[in-house]
mmCIF file of C-alpha atoms in Angstrom:
data_model
loop_
_atom_site.group_PDB
_atom_site.id
_atom_site.type_symbol
_atom_site.label_atom_id
_atom_site.label_comp_id
_atom_site.label_asym_id
_atom_site.label_seq_id
_atom_site.Cartn_x
_atom_site.Cartn_y
_atom_site.Cartn_z
ATOM 1 C CA MET A 419 0.047 0.010 -0.016
ATOM 2 C CA ALA A 420 1.583 3.121 -1.067
ATOM 3 C CA ALA A 421 2.218 5.825 1.641
ATOM 4 C CA GLU A 422 0.078 8.931 1.710
ATOM 5 C CA LEU A 423 1.344 12.000 -0.188
ATOM 6 C CA ILE A 424 1.972 15.141 1.821
ATOM 7 C CA TYR A 425 2.049 18.228 -0.461
ATOM 8 C CA ALA A 426 4.886 20.901 0.151
ATOM 9 C CA TYR A 427 2.337 23.951 -0.616
ATOM 10 C CA ARG A 428 0.333 22.986 2.314
ATOM 11 C CA ILE A 429 3.158 22.286 4.572
ATOM 12 C CA MET A 430 4.526 25.823 3.833
ATOM 13 C CA ARG A 431 1.294 27.330 5.416
ATOM 14 C CA LEU A 432 1.605 25.489 8.734
ATOM 15 C CA PRO A 433 2.415 26.764 12.208
ATOM 16 C CA LEU A 434 5.622 25.462 13.717
ATOM 17 C CA LEU A 435 4.854 24.080 17.124
ATOM 18 C CA ASP A 436 6.988 23.067 20.068
ATOM 19 C CA ALA A 437 6.570 19.652 21.910
ATOM 20 C CA GLY A 438 3.870 20.974 23.918
ATOM 21 C CA GLY A 439 1.761 22.124 20.854
ATOM 22 C CA SER A 440 2.196 25.863 21.314
ATOM 23 C CA GLU A 441 2.961 27.914 18.317
ATOM 24 C CA ILE A 442 6.440 29.342 17.947
ATOM 25 C CA GLY A 443 6.640 30.180 14.328
ATOM 26 C CA LYS A 444 5.682 29.558 10.704
ATOM 27 C CA VAL A 445 6.970 26.835 8.179
ATOM 28 C CA ALA A 446 8.167 28.980 5.233
ATOM 29 C CA ASP A 447 9.948 26.522 3.176
ATOM 30 C CA ILE A 448 11.334 22.932 2.810
ATOM 31 C CA VAL A 449 15.204 21.953 2.228
ATOM 32 C CA THR A 450 15.939 18.893 0.174
ATOM 33 C CA VAL A 451 19.064 17.424 -1.279
ATOM 34 C CA ALA A 452 19.572 15.313 -4.152
ATOM 35 C CA GLY A 453 19.413 11.316 -3.238
ATOM 36 C CA ARG A 454 22.269 9.043 -3.814
ATOM 37 C CA PRO A 455 22.049 7.032 -6.991
ATOM 38 C CA GLY A 456 18.575 5.486 -7.494
ATOM 39 C CA GLN A 457 17.270 7.216 -4.368
ATOM 40 C CA PRO A 458 14.767 9.897 -4.241
ATOM 41 C CA PRO A 459 15.593 13.465 -3.203
ATOM 42 C CA ARG A 460 15.433 13.606 0.800
ATOM 43 C CA VAL A 461 13.945 16.363 2.994
ATOM 44 C CA VAL A 462 16.796 17.482 5.399
ATOM 45 C CA GLY A 463 14.910 20.133 7.217
ATOM 46 C CA PHE A 464 12.422 23.085 7.073
ATOM 47 C CA VAL A 465 13.001 26.770 6.989
ATOM 48 C CA ALA A 466 10.745 28.504 9.653
ATOM 49 C CA THR A 467 10.060 32.066 10.726
ATOM 50 C CA SER A 468 10.333 32.771 14.406
ATOM 51 C CA GLN A 469 10.912 35.815 16.316
ATOM 52 C CA ARG A 470 11.189 37.804 13.029
ATOM 53 C CA ARG A 471 14.091 35.542 11.878
ATOM 54 C CA ARG A 472 14.421 32.745 9.266
ATOM 55 C CA ILE A 473 15.649 29.761 11.080
ATOM 56 C CA PHE A 474 16.548 25.988 10.051
ATOM 57 C CA VAL A 475 14.892 23.132 11.528
ATOM 58 C CA HIS A 476 16.434 19.776 11.046
ATOM 59 C CA SER A 477 13.964 16.863 9.970
ATOM 60 C CA ALA A 478 15.228 14.673 12.726
ATOM 61 C CA ARG A 479 13.789 17.189 15.189
ATOM 62 C CA ILE A 480 10.252 16.852 13.910
ATOM 63 C CA ALA A 481 8.010 14.618 15.838
ATOM 64 C CA GLU A 482 4.898 14.921 13.508
ATOM 65 C CA MET A 483 3.189 16.922 10.643
ATOM 66 C CA ASN A 484 -0.576 17.106 10.424
ATOM 67 C CA VAL A 485 -3.192 19.696 9.741
ATOM 68 C CA ASP A 486 -2.470 21.312 13.043
ATOM 69 C CA GLY A 487 1.169 22.089 12.142
ATOM 70 C CA VAL A 488 4.834 20.785 12.272
ATOM 71 C CA ARG A 489 5.425 19.716 15.945
ATOM 72 C CA LEU A 490 9.017 19.312 17.407
ATOM 73 C CA ARG A 491 10.262 16.733 19.576
ATOM 74 C CA SER A 492 11.461 19.128 22.179
ATOM 75 C CA TRP A 493 10.845 22.711 23.493
ATOM 76 C CA ASP A 494 14.311 24.148 22.472
ATOM 77 C CA ILE A 495 14.916 25.724 19.168
ATOM 78 C CA ASP A 496 18.110 27.090 17.375
ATOM 79 C CA LEU A 497 17.484 30.659 16.567
ATOM 80 C CA ASN A 498 20.522 31.155 14.286
ATOM 81 C CA PRO A 499 19.724 32.594 11.035
ATOM 82 C CA PHE A 500 19.184 30.031 8.072
ATOM 83 C CA LYS A 501 21.749 29.983 5.553
ATOM 84 C CA LYS A 502 21.485 27.806 2.379
ATOM 85 C CA ARG A 503 24.453 25.652 1.856
ATOM 86 C CA PRO A 504 25.838 24.132 -1.316
ATOM 87 C CA GLY A 505 23.738 21.082 -2.311
ATOM 88 C CA GLU A 506 20.490 22.210 -0.822
ATOM 89 C CA THR A 507 17.485 23.022 -2.832
ATOM 90 C CA LEU A 508 14.524 24.957 -1.438
ATOM 91 C CA ILE A 509 11.255 23.562 -2.793
ATOM 92 C CA GLY A 510 9.264 26.798 -2.451
ATOM 93 C CA GLU A 511 11.959 29.207 -3.489
ATOM 94 C CA GLN A 512 13.488 27.146 -6.337
ATOM 95 C CA ILE A 513 11.191 24.332 -7.336
ATOM 96 C CA ILE A 514 7.410 25.427 -7.205
ATOM 97 C CA ASP A 515 6.630 27.590 -10.503
ATOM 98 C CA HIS A 516 9.915 26.353 -11.963
ATOM 99 C CA PRO A 517 9.270 26.152 -15.993
ATOM 100 C CA LEU A 518 9.499 22.932 -17.539
ATOM 101 C CA PRO A 519 9.554 22.177 -21.352
ATOM 102 C CA ASP A 520 6.332 22.333 -23.549
ATOM 103 C CA HIS A 521 4.885 25.266 -21.586
ATOM 104 C CA GLU A 522 4.672 23.349 -18.295
ATOM 105 C CA TYR A 523 5.697 24.323 -14.795
ATOM 106 C CA VAL A 524 5.854 22.788 -11.326
ATOM 107 C CA SER A 525 2.692 23.274 -9.353
ATOM 108 C CA ASP A 526 3.385 21.291 -6.152
ATOM 109 C CA VAL A 527 5.681 18.426 -4.701
ATOM 110 C CA GLY A 528 4.468 15.518 -3.006
ATOM 111 C CA LEU A 529 6.319 14.139 -0.046
ATOM 112 C CA GLU A 530 6.053 10.554 1.208
ATOM 113 C CA GLU A 531 7.038 9.708 4.786
ATOM 114 C CA ALA A 532 9.576 6.739 5.254
ATOM 115 C CA HIS A 533 10.917 5.310 8.449
ATOM 116 C CA ASP A 534 13.108 2.617 9.919
ATOM 117 C CA SER A 535 13.758 1.161 13.477
ATOM 118 C CA ARG A 536 15.711 4.188 14.481
ATOM 119 C CA SER A 537 14.324 7.289 12.621
ATOM 120 C CA ARG A 538 11.712 8.908 10.304
ATOM 121 C CA TRP A 539 12.112 11.156 7.327
ATOM 122 C CA TRP A 540 10.392 12.416 4.244
ATOM 123 C CA ASN A 541 11.469 11.868 0.603
ATOM 124 C CA VAL A 542 10.250 13.634 -2.614
ATOM 125 C CA SER A 543 7.921 11.098 -4.308
ATOM 126 C CA LYS A 544 5.843 12.915 -7.059
ATOM 127 C CA VAL A 545 5.706 16.217 -8.632
ATOM 128 C CA ARG A 546 2.742 17.879 -9.694
ATOM 129 C CA VAL A 547 2.952 19.474 -12.978
ATOM 130 C CA ALA A 548 0.661 22.280 -14.514
ATOM 131 C CA LYS A 549 0.047 23.442 -17.923
ATOM 132 C CA ARG A 550 -1.629 26.645 -19.196
ATOM 133 C CA SER A 551 -3.901 26.509 -22.408
ATOM 134 C CA VAL A 552 -5.312 29.451 -24.409
ATOM 135 C CA LEU A 553 -8.550 27.147 -24.728
ATOM 136 C CA ARG A 554 -8.971 26.589 -21.068
ATOM 137 C CA ARG A 555 -9.600 29.066 -18.161
ATOM 138 C CA ARG A 556 -7.990 26.816 -15.628
ATOM 139 C CA PRO A 557 -4.556 24.905 -16.277
ATOM 140 C CA SER A 558 -4.531 21.227 -16.410
ATOM 141 C CA TYR A 559 -2.469 18.940 -13.997
ATOM 142 C CA ARG A 560 -0.450 15.732 -14.102
ATOM 143 C CA LEU A 561 1.387 13.843 -11.536
ATOM 144 C CA VAL A 562 4.738 12.560 -12.448
ATOM 145 C CA ASP A 563 7.361 10.501 -10.635
ATOM 146 C CA TRP A 564 10.485 12.406 -9.248
ATOM 147 C CA ARG A 565 12.560 10.460 -11.601
ATOM 148 C CA GLU A 566 11.131 12.238 -14.547
ATOM 149 C CA VAL A 567 12.043 15.669 -13.155
ATOM 150 C CA VAL A 568 15.223 14.617 -10.881
ATOM 151 C CA GLN A 569 17.190 17.479 -12.517
ATOM 152 C CA LEU A 570 15.235 19.841 -10.511
ATOM 153 C CA PHE A 571 16.836 18.627 -7.267
ATOM 154 C CA ALA A 572 20.215 17.585 -8.574
ATOM 155 C CA GLY A 573 22.155 20.460 -6.684
ATOM 156 C CA SER A 574 25.393 21.655 -7.516
ATOM 157 C CA SER A 575 27.323 18.270 -7.144
ATOM 158 C CA ALA A 576 27.015 14.809 -5.640
ATOM 159 C CA MET A 577 29.543 15.779 -2.714
ATOM 160 C CA ALA A 578 27.800 19.019 -2.013
ATOM 161 C CA ALA A 579 24.637 17.144 -1.655
ATOM 162 C CA GLU A 580 26.567 14.637 0.809
ATOM 163 C CA ALA A 581 27.856 17.560 2.687
ATOM 164 C CA ALA A 582 24.127 18.937 2.982
ATOM 165 C CA ARG A 583 22.916 15.481 4.058
ATOM 166 C CA LEU A 584 25.313 15.672 6.985
ATOM 167 C CA ARG A 585 24.519 19.152 7.926
ATOM 168 C CA ASP A 586 23.327 18.619 11.591
ATOM 169 C CA MET A 587 25.049 15.398 12.336
ATOM 170 C CA HIS A 588 27.415 15.674 15.223
ATOM 171 C CA PRO A 589 30.935 16.398 14.009
ATOM 172 C CA SER A 590 32.342 13.189 15.571
ATOM 173 C CA ASP A 591 29.976 11.206 13.542
ATOM 174 C CA VAL A 592 30.817 13.034 10.319
ATOM 175 C CA ALA A 593 34.243 12.358 11.225
ATOM 176 C CA HIS A 594 33.682 8.549 11.283
ATOM 177 C CA ILE A 595 31.889 8.868 7.876
ATOM 178 C CA VAL A 596 34.837 10.934 6.532
ATOM 179 C CA ARG A 597 37.428 8.335 7.591
ATOM 180 C CA ALA A 598 35.468 5.533 5.814
ATOM 181 C CA MET A 599 35.886 7.186 2.512
ATOM 182 C CA PRO A 600 38.539 6.956 0.050
ATOM 183 C CA LEU A 601 41.071 9.931 0.308
ATOM 184 C CA THR A 602 39.765 11.358 -3.059
ATOM 185 C CA GLN A 603 36.177 11.399 -1.845
ATOM 186 C CA ARG A 604 37.330 12.894 1.549
ATOM 187 C CA ARG A 605 38.939 15.715 -0.136
ATOM 188 C CA GLN A 606 35.774 16.277 -2.481
ATOM 189 C CA LEU A 607 33.469 16.329 0.645
ATOM 190 C CA ALA A 608 35.844 18.843 2.432
ATOM 191 C CA ALA A 609 35.749 21.221 -0.501
ATOM 192 C CA SER A 610 31.919 21.115 -0.412
ATOM 193 C CA MET A 611 31.624 21.980 3.109
ATOM 194 C CA ASP A 612 31.782 25.483 4.620
ATOM 195 C CA ASP A 613 34.413 26.794 6.666
ATOM 196 C CA GLU A 614 32.832 26.361 10.067
ATOM 197 C CA ARG A 615 31.573 22.728 9.458
ATOM 198 C CA LEU A 616 34.994 21.468 8.034
ATOM 199 C CA ALA A 617 36.679 23.121 11.137
ATOM 200 C CA ASP A 618 34.385 21.237 13.488
ATOM 201 C CA VAL A 619 35.129 17.924 11.688
ATOM 202 C CA LEU A 620 38.781 18.451 11.462
ATOM 203 C CA GLU A 621 38.748 18.842 15.333
ATOM 204 C CA GLU A 622 37.495 15.346 15.473
ATOM 205 C CA LEU A 623 40.298 13.669 13.371
ATOM 206 C CA PRO A 624 43.800 12.894 14.347
ATOM 207 C CA GLU A 625 46.257 15.709 13.308
ATOM 208 C CA LYS A 626 47.935 13.561 10.481
ATOM 209 C CA GLU A 627 44.437 12.894 9.126
ATOM 210 C CA GLN A 628 43.677 16.643 9.311
ATOM 211 C CA LEU A 629 46.579 17.307 7.222
ATOM 212 C CA ARG A 630 45.726 14.971 4.363
ATOM 213 C CA LEU A 631 42.186 16.197 4.256
ATOM 214 C CA ILE A 632 43.182 19.994 3.782
ATOM 215 C CA GLU A 633 46.134 18.904 1.447
ATOM 216 C CA GLY A 634 44.130 19.938 -1.637
ATOM 217 C CA LEU A 635 42.774 23.027 -0.500
ATOM 218 C CA ASP A 636 44.492 26.419 -1.519
ATOM 219 C CA LEU A 637 46.208 28.539 1.044
ATOM 220 C CA GLU A 638 43.211 31.267 1.351
ATOM 221 C CA ARG A 639 40.824 28.353 2.050
ATOM 222 C CA ILE A 640 42.942 26.721 4.708
ATOM 223 C CA VAL A 641 43.436 29.939 6.472
ATOM 224 C CA GLY A 642 39.479 30.445 6.412
ATOM 225 C CA VAL A 643 39.090 27.111 7.895
ATOM 226 C CA LEU A 644 41.681 27.243 10.458
ATOM 227 C CA ASP A 645 40.274 30.576 11.539
ATOM 228 C CA GLU A 646 37.096 28.635 12.741
ATOM 229 C CA MET A 647 39.057 26.024 14.837
ATOM 230 C CA GLU A 648 39.641 26.334 18.623
ATOM 231 C CA TYR A 649 43.077 27.686 19.413
ATOM 232 C CA ASP A 650 44.381 24.514 21.222
ATOM 233 C CA ASP A 651 43.285 22.273 18.264
ATOM 234 C CA LEU A 652 44.784 24.747 15.800
ATOM 235 C CA ALA A 653 48.001 24.742 17.697
ATOM 236 C CA ASP A 654 48.263 20.989 17.601
ATOM 237 C CA LEU A 655 47.530 20.980 13.858
ATOM 238 C CA LEU A 656 50.099 23.655 13.209
ATOM 239 C CA GLY A 657 52.516 21.655 15.198
ATOM 240 C CA GLU A 658 52.189 18.759 12.820
ATOM 241 C CA MET A 659 52.376 20.874 9.647
ATOM 242 C CA PRO A 660 55.874 21.010 7.536
ATOM 243 C CA GLN A 661 57.723 24.065 8.602
ATOM 244 C CA HIS A 662 57.309 25.665 5.301
ATOM 245 C CA GLN A 663 53.401 25.157 5.209
ATOM 246 C CA ARG A 664 53.124 26.422 8.857
ATOM 247 C CA GLU A 665 55.054 29.526 8.102
ATOM 248 C CA ALA A 666 52.940 30.352 5.086
ATOM 249 C CA VAL A 667 49.683 29.787 7.119
ATOM 250 C CA LEU A 668 50.998 32.072 9.888
ATOM 251 C CA GLU A 669 51.969 34.629 7.657
ATOM 252 C CA ALA A 670 48.421 34.723 6.113
ATOM 253 C CA MET A 671 46.926 34.989 9.603
ATOM 254 C CA ASP A 672 46.142 38.185 11.661
ATOM 255 C CA GLU A 673 48.887 39.478 14.057
ATOM 256 C CA GLU A 674 46.835 38.733 17.097
ATOM 257 C CA GLU A 675 45.908 35.324 16.380
ATOM 258 C CA VAL A 676 49.718 34.557 15.303
ATOM 259 C CA GLU A 677 50.772 35.933 18.758
ATOM 260 C CA VAL A 678 48.392 33.663 20.620
ATOM 261 C CA LEU A 679 49.424 30.613 18.351
ATOM 262 C CA THR A 680 53.153 31.327 18.758
ATOM 263 C CA ARG A 681 52.713 31.272 22.610
ATOM 264 C CA LEU A 682 50.871 28.032 22.568
ATOM 265 C CA LEU A 683 53.207 26.348 20.209
ATOM 266 C CA SER A 684 56.031 27.294 22.679
ATOM 267 C CA TYR A 685 54.639 24.868 25.249
ATOM 268 C CA GLU A 686 55.730 21.026 25.306
ATOM 269 C CA GLU A 687 53.174 18.635 24.143
ATOM 270 C CA GLY A 688 52.911 16.787 27.482
ATOM 271 C CA THR A 689 52.194 20.054 29.699
ATOM 272 C CA ALA A 690 49.262 22.135 30.817
ATOM 273 C CA GLY A 691 50.353 24.657 28.314
ATOM 274 C CA GLY A 692 50.402 22.176 25.578
ATOM 275 C CA MET A 693 46.557 21.348 26.366
ATOM 276 C CA MET A 694 45.219 24.741 27.444
ATOM 277 C CA THR A 695 43.029 27.147 25.404
ATOM 278 C CA PRO A 696 43.269 30.871 25.734
ATOM 279 C CA GLU A 697 39.372 30.970 24.754
ATOM 280 C CA ILE A 698 37.559 31.338 28.060
ATOM 281 C CA ILE A 699 35.233 33.650 29.637
ATOM 282 C CA ILE A 700 37.041 36.365 31.472
ATOM 283 C CA LEU A 701 35.509 39.058 33.516
ATOM 284 C CA GLY A 702 36.310 41.652 36.157
ATOM 285 C CA PRO A 703 35.290 41.676 39.801
ATOM 286 C CA THR A 704 32.770 44.463 39.385
ATOM 287 C CA ASP A 705 31.027 42.995 36.463
ATOM 288 C CA THR A 706 27.528 41.909 37.350
ATOM 289 C CA VAL A 707 25.844 38.374 37.301
ATOM 290 C CA ALA A 708 23.565 39.590 34.489
ATOM 291 C CA HIS A 709 26.855 40.463 32.360
ATOM 292 C CA ALA A 710 28.123 36.899 33.090
ATOM 293 C CA LEU A 711 25.109 35.023 32.290
ATOM 294 C CA ALA A 712 24.832 36.898 29.035
ATOM 295 C CA GLU A 713 28.457 35.771 28.172
ATOM 296 C CA ILE A 714 27.536 32.063 29.026
ATOM 297 C CA ARG A 715 24.745 31.949 27.054
ATOM 298 C CA ASP A 716 26.877 32.421 23.917
ATOM 299 C CA PRO A 717 26.120 29.024 22.069
ATOM 300 C CA ASP A 718 29.728 29.043 20.715
ATOM 301 C CA TRP A 719 31.140 28.123 24.149
ATOM 302 C CA THR A 720 31.576 24.392 25.029
ATOM 303 C CA PRO A 721 29.667 23.160 28.091
ATOM 304 C CA SER A 722 33.079 22.701 29.948
ATOM 305 C CA ILE A 723 34.230 26.280 29.158
ATOM 306 C CA ALA A 724 30.623 27.747 29.952
ATOM 307 C CA GLY A 725 30.459 26.170 33.361
ATOM 308 C CA GLN A 726 32.572 28.995 35.099
ATOM 309 C CA VAL A 727 33.548 32.531 34.597
ATOM 310 C CA PHE A 728 37.437 33.299 35.455
ATOM 311 C CA ILE A 729 37.610 36.682 37.218
ATOM 312 C CA THR A 730 40.848 38.831 36.956
ATOM 313 C CA GLN A 731 42.172 41.973 37.275
ATOM 314 C CA PRO A 732 42.416 43.843 33.892
ATOM 315 C CA PRO A 733 43.368 43.474 31.350
ATOM 316 C CA PHE A 734 40.856 40.751 30.533
ATOM 317 C CA LYS A 735 42.595 39.127 27.591
ATOM 318 C CA ALA A 736 45.302 36.337 28.165
ATOM 319 C CA PRO A 737 47.825 37.016 29.713
ATOM 320 C CA THR A 738 45.407 38.913 31.936
ATOM 321 C CA GLY A 739 45.920 40.934 35.097
ATOM 322 C CA ARG A 740 46.235 38.966 38.393
ATOM 323 C CA PHE A 741 43.900 35.971 38.631
ATOM 324 C CA LEU A 742 41.333 36.409 41.467
ATOM 325 C CA GLY A 743 39.083 33.215 41.277
ATOM 326 C CA VAL A 744 36.192 31.728 39.667
ATOM 327 C CA VAL A 745 32.507 32.135 39.569
ATOM 328 C CA PHE A 746 30.449 28.881 38.826
ATOM 329 C CA MET A 747 27.559 29.054 36.575
ATOM 330 C CA GLN A 748 25.375 27.332 39.467
ATOM 331 C CA ARG A 749 26.299 30.235 41.704
ATOM 332 C CA LEU A 750 25.348 32.625 39.002
ATOM 333 C CA LEU A 751 21.875 31.258 38.780
ATOM 334 C CA ARG A 752 21.165 31.793 42.511
ATOM 335 C CA GLU A 753 22.167 35.398 42.673
ATOM 336 C CA GLN A 754 20.496 38.558 41.790
ATOM 337 C CA PRO A 755 21.434 39.953 38.350
ATOM 338 C CA SER A 756 22.664 43.164 39.566
ATOM 339 C CA THR A 757 25.162 41.283 42.193
ATOM 340 C CA GLU A 758 28.824 42.117 41.437
ATOM 341 C CA LEU A 759 30.862 39.230 40.632
ATOM 342 C CA ARG A 760 33.353 39.844 43.431
ATOM 343 C CA HIS A 761 30.556 38.749 45.966
ATOM 344 C CA CYS A 762 30.276 35.400 44.378
ATOM 345 C CA LEU A 763 33.960 34.537 43.776
ATOM 346 C CA ALA A 764 35.480 31.111 44.733
ATOM 347 C CA ARG A 765 38.844 32.025 45.608
ATOM 348 C CA ASP A 766 40.236 28.515 46.576
ATOM 349 C CA VAL A 767 40.145 26.903 43.372
ATOM 350 C CA PRO A 768 43.055 25.015 42.092
ATOM 351 C CA THR A 769 45.499 26.427 39.374
ATOM 352 C CA VAL A 770 48.302 25.016 37.415
ATOM 353 C CA ARG A 771 51.424 26.390 35.885
ATOM 354 C CA PRO A 772 52.056 25.973 32.061
ATOM 355 C CA ASP A 773 54.994 23.579 32.270
ATOM 356 C CA ILE A 774 53.317 21.245 34.868
ATOM 357 C CA ILE A 775 53.163 17.737 33.237
ATOM 358 C CA ASP A 776 49.855 16.354 32.090
ATOM 359 C CA ARG A 777 49.777 13.652 34.726
ATOM 360 C CA ALA A 778 49.804 16.311 37.419
ATOM 361 C CA VAL A 779 46.956 18.075 35.373
ATOM 362 C CA PHE A 780 44.769 14.843 35.501
ATOM 363 C CA GLU A 781 45.240 14.463 39.254
ATOM 364 C CA GLU A 782 43.943 18.196 39.920
ATOM 365 C CA PHE A 783 40.992 17.356 37.931
ATOM 366 C CA ALA A 784 40.377 14.117 39.827
ATOM 367 C CA SER A 785 40.831 15.742 43.205
ATOM 368 C CA TYR A 786 38.380 18.770 42.754
ATOM 369 C CA ASP A 787 35.843 17.811 40.132
ATOM 370 C CA MET A 788 36.545 20.828 37.933
ATOM 371 C CA MET A 789 35.055 21.354 34.472
ATOM 372 C CA ALA A 790 38.214 23.577 33.611
ATOM 373 C CA ILE A 791 41.274 24.664 35.619
ATOM 374 C CA ALA A 792 43.031 27.866 35.193
ATOM 375 C CA VAL A 793 46.458 28.051 33.865
ATOM 376 C CA VAL A 794 48.536 30.854 35.454
ATOM 377 C CA ASP A 795 52.195 32.063 35.212
ATOM 378 C CA GLU A 796 54.587 32.843 38.107
ATOM 379 C CA ALA A 797 53.160 36.265 38.632
ATOM 380 C CA HIS A 798 49.568 34.622 38.761
ATOM 381 C CA HIS A 799 48.462 36.158 35.475
ATOM 382 C CA LEU A 800 45.740 33.942 33.764
ATOM 383 C CA LEU A 801 47.181 32.343 30.528
ATOM 384 C CA GLY A 802 44.008 30.158 29.672
ATOM 385 C CA ALA A 803 42.524 26.948 31.060
ATOM 386 C CA VAL A 804 42.640 23.249 30.608
ATOM 387 C CA SER A 805 39.162 21.975 29.904
ATOM 388 C CA VAL A 806 37.874 18.250 30.931
ATOM 389 C CA ASP A 807 37.365 17.330 27.402
ATOM 390 C CA ASP A 808 40.904 18.091 26.515
ATOM 391 C CA VAL A 809 42.021 16.091 29.697
ATOM 392 C CA VAL A 810 39.983 13.064 28.499
ATOM 393 C CA ASP A 811 41.311 13.223 24.874
ATOM 394 C CA ARG A 812 44.983 13.232 26.307
ATOM 395 C CA MET A 813 44.114 10.370 28.869
ATOM 396 C CA LEU A 814 42.887 8.201 26.185
ATOM 397 C CA GLY A 815 45.940 8.622 23.939
ATOM 398 C CA SER A 816 46.524 9.818 20.394
ATOM 399 C CA GLY A 817 44.963 6.674 18.790
ATOM 400 C CA TRP A 818 41.649 6.627 20.481
ATOM 401 C CA ARG A 819 39.733 8.163 17.593
ATOM 402 C CA LEU A 820 40.983 5.274 15.322
ATOM 403 C CA ARG A 821 39.606 2.679 17.710
ATOM 404 C CA HIS A 822 36.303 4.250 18.632
ATOM 405 C CA ARG A 823 33.358 2.817 16.905
ATOM 406 C CA ARG A 824 29.542 3.821 17.247
ATOM 407 C CA GLN A 825 27.333 0.786 18.161
ATOM 408 C CA ASP A 826 23.944 2.042 16.773
ATOM 409 C CA GLY A 827 24.695 1.595 13.018
ATOM 410 C CA ALA A 828 23.231 4.939 12.226
ATOM 411 C CA VAL A 829 26.566 6.207 11.130
ATOM 412 C CA ALA A 830 27.093 3.337 8.712
ATOM 413 C CA GLU A 831 23.826 3.778 7.139
ATOM 414 C CA LEU A 832 24.124 7.737 6.484
ATOM 415 C CA GLN A 833 27.731 7.177 5.142
ATOM 416 C CA GLY A 834 26.747 5.161 2.186
ATOM 417 C CA VAL A 835 30.270 4.507 1.376
ATOM 418 C CA ALA A 836 31.106 1.792 4.113
ATOM 419 C CA ASP A 837 31.857 -0.755 1.202
ATOM 420 C CA ALA A 838 33.690 1.751 -0.979
ATOM 421 C CA PRO A 839 37.196 0.810 -2.118
ATOM 422 C CA ALA A 840 39.602 2.125 0.332
ATOM 423 C CA GLY A 841 42.711 1.886 -1.851
ATOM 424 C CA ASP A 842 44.016 5.246 -1.022
ATOM 425 C CA ALA A 843 42.606 5.580 2.518
ATOM 426 C CA PRO A 844 45.130 5.325 5.177
#
């Protein structure tokens, strides 16, 4: 029995609902990518308007679609503005009303729900085609299979479509998919990703594989990608680069970035300085709780960094003035917004010197249950912090990413390349 068709034009008039059924926006468009060979185009998400901005809602976050609206699985929503990526096609903006041969045009697109034991999604199944005639007041319609108009959903390239399909997967899962590809396909996929996404994936790969992945990119693109990486991961990657390439990259970067990276590269690998990041939340003692909470809300902070605010005397950029202590997020949530941070300060927190060996850093974390530990110099100036995720990476050893495998099978299904020949893969 054929699945029921859901027409795109009708979906693009529905409200966007949270998990409780309350309206939080309107569906404005549907985002598709080309299917793999022999497979129909697939819906990867929806464009919605919410709080006066266009946002992207991944299809995996949709619980159901019916006449009442498109309902999410949870109450939270990503309000970052929608930005169309290479390989993606918008049904409303690009497909509906698109002209076809013989004076026909696309009137609507029929979607079909599909599912397996783990997830559900929607594919493009049919396209409703209309034709105007001078003898008829109203146009005539016919329903065609997606294969007859597959060129409408082709996108810019197969690898651009692959990159779009991986849009909202966790970077660690994407890294597993990338590692299963032959090197040529890896580089094609890397070229199709935007800078931020590629940087996220690079951070989940061993440094030697990072170098192989970006080897075919030109210097300008490499610098653009590296600008999106965390400083500690970037310093590790630069440390593995051949000297001539490292010098070329540093010469193309901003002076301020080069200064930070040069300082990080000066520390030995097995030390606190070799693990730390200077990108942490640093405020002064007279800043308020409201200010600190506003900083913590920035979605770019990792949970381990956003768990505390480091308080110092000015200047507030590493290396800072004298380090005073830490205000933890839990304390911030219990205080009045106007309270100054000096009244919330935890002064007896552990600190480490940049030249301390990593084993000693591990012991500090184990002893004090910290999410991040301040790294200070001899004058007690704050240089940065070591976060718990970097500690776990170091404790597992450099080869842990090569040994790690997900057990749920979802990655193997999405990659579609698990059986590809790996003649040029490492």
